[in-house]
Amino acid sequence: MRNAGVSAFAAFAVSFGALVAIPMSMRAQAPAAIPSTAAITPVLRPAMLATQATTVTLVAETMAVKAVEASALDNLEFAPMPAGNAAESYPLPERNYIASGLWKVGSSELDKFYHHFDCPQLKRRSRNQLLGFPEWREALAVGYQPHLGCTPSPLHEFIAGVRDERRKVTQRGEGSERVADTELIRIRNDVGATSVSEKILSAIGSKMTGRGVTLPSGVASTTPIDPNNPGGDPTGGGGGLPAGMGGGSMGAGGAGMGMGPGAMGMGGGRGS
């Protein structure tokens, strides 16, 4: 009887061990068998952010094209407000950067376009979102596009060039639709607008010539600007804020930082 009792106890111990040990071993192996969210997120996050950035860019371009279609391009005024007057509605120290001409155009981290500082859209931005650039070339180089509402360079030079070419065609007794795509491409290259969205430029060309225009993508050059040939694409400069001129709360430590839609530019040792 005692041997039977020992055998029964041994069988119970083995059964209990199996019931407890096997689930515990499976539980210990679960993290290796099922990838955690922490392991998946670093892989998916760049792709998700890239998709979101592409979507925002497409929406911004679509809105810009709609703005072109609704605008009277021949009546656009290209003279921005004097820097001192445009600066009045901005807080310090940004007001001083604008009034002194240190910032020629501005934008924000959440925007896709750069503006003159008298542009109503830019004035609605929070100070903590405000970015400034010494010239439009730097804003364009880091991915911002010229805003039709205030028509900064090189957009207004492109429109002026198309006007001039259209005038030459009409003086020959031909319609504005006779302005060739090759001439539009030449104007784009001459004014340094090769990095401007081809959708925006095509919409402007279509509006001003009265026919459908589809310009090919411009190829941005990284060759330094030749002062004797300024028509080349001026994308050599790094974007961002001048040294010590960080917009809003970003100005600590004497080095300004500008974050473009496609890149981040650091202000170097001196402002330009």
XYZ file of N, CA, C and O in Angstrom, residues 16 38 46 59 64 74 79-80 83 90 92 105 131 134-135 139 152 158 173 177 186-187 216 228 230 251 260:
108
model
N 1.711 17.658 -12.286
C 1.668 19.065 -11.857
C 2.831 19.846 -12.463
O 2.686 20.973 -12.935
N 7.959 47.554 -29.993
C 9.207 48.317 -29.973
C 10.153 47.867 -31.072
O 10.930 48.654 -31.602
N 10.166 55.384 -40.357
C 10.643 56.187 -41.494
C 9.727 56.121 -42.697
O 9.474 57.133 -43.354
N -0.702 67.723 -51.311
C -1.810 68.608 -50.951
C -1.411 70.064 -51.158
O -2.177 70.874 -51.695
N -1.689 75.032 -54.394
C -0.977 76.070 -55.134
C -1.483 76.155 -56.572
O -1.661 77.246 -57.124
N -1.891 88.511 -64.478
C -1.463 89.745 -65.127
C -1.609 90.956 -64.209
O -1.046 92.010 -64.475
N 6.016 94.148 -55.941
C 6.812 94.936 -54.999
C 6.370 94.644 -53.570
O 5.262 94.994 -53.176
N 7.214 94.005 -52.761
C 6.829 93.749 -51.368
C 6.892 95.027 -50.544
O 7.518 96.017 -50.927
N 10.951 96.553 -45.772
C 11.261 95.646 -44.664
C 10.881 96.234 -43.310
O 10.351 95.540 -42.438
N 5.703 91.853 -36.143
C 6.392 90.694 -35.566
C 7.032 91.068 -34.229
O 7.424 92.220 -34.018
N 9.897 90.987 -31.064
C 11.355 90.975 -30.962
C 11.807 89.582 -30.543
O 11.092 88.898 -29.801
N 13.149 86.429 -46.604
C 11.902 85.667 -46.713
C 11.770 84.788 -45.487
O 12.743 84.537 -44.775
N 10.538 80.861 -39.151
C 11.885 80.669 -39.668
C 12.200 81.797 -40.635
O 11.308 82.306 -41.316
N 18.206 84.366 -45.247
C 18.838 85.572 -45.786
C 18.459 85.862 -47.226
O 18.542 87.004 -47.671
N 18.069 84.835 -47.983
C 17.614 85.043 -49.355
C 16.730 83.874 -49.789
O 16.749 82.801 -49.164
N 15.912 79.267 -48.972
C 14.606 78.650 -48.691
C 14.266 77.611 -49.748
O 13.780 76.515 -49.438
N 7.024 85.731 -54.177
C 8.452 86.032 -54.033
C 9.260 85.475 -55.200
O 8.751 84.717 -56.022
N 9.686 84.553 -63.166
C 9.160 83.620 -64.163
C 7.903 84.191 -64.821
O 7.761 84.157 -66.051
N 1.624 88.980 -84.393
C 0.288 88.687 -84.875
C -0.181 87.285 -84.550
O -1.155 86.804 -85.134
N -1.018 81.341 -77.264
C -0.786 79.894 -77.203
C 0.437 79.475 -78.022
O 0.908 78.338 -77.922
N 13.292 77.716 -70.994
C 14.419 78.667 -70.997
C 14.233 79.735 -69.936
O 15.173 80.057 -69.190
N 13.010 80.268 -69.839
C 12.728 81.296 -68.819
C 12.920 80.720 -67.424
O 13.523 81.353 -66.553
N 8.686 69.600 -67.935
C 9.411 68.515 -67.272
C 10.050 69.022 -65.995
O 10.215 70.225 -65.790
N 28.756 86.185 -63.198
C 28.631 86.629 -64.577
C 27.550 85.872 -65.340
O 27.240 86.184 -66.474
N 24.199 84.572 -63.700
C 23.305 84.258 -62.573
C 22.089 83.447 -62.956
O 21.280 83.115 -62.111
N 16.587 79.884 -30.521
C 17.775 80.711 -30.693
C 18.776 80.591 -29.579
O 19.574 81.494 -29.375
N 13.641 72.670 -42.760
C 12.870 72.706 -43.981
C 12.036 71.455 -44.147
O 12.214 70.489 -43.422
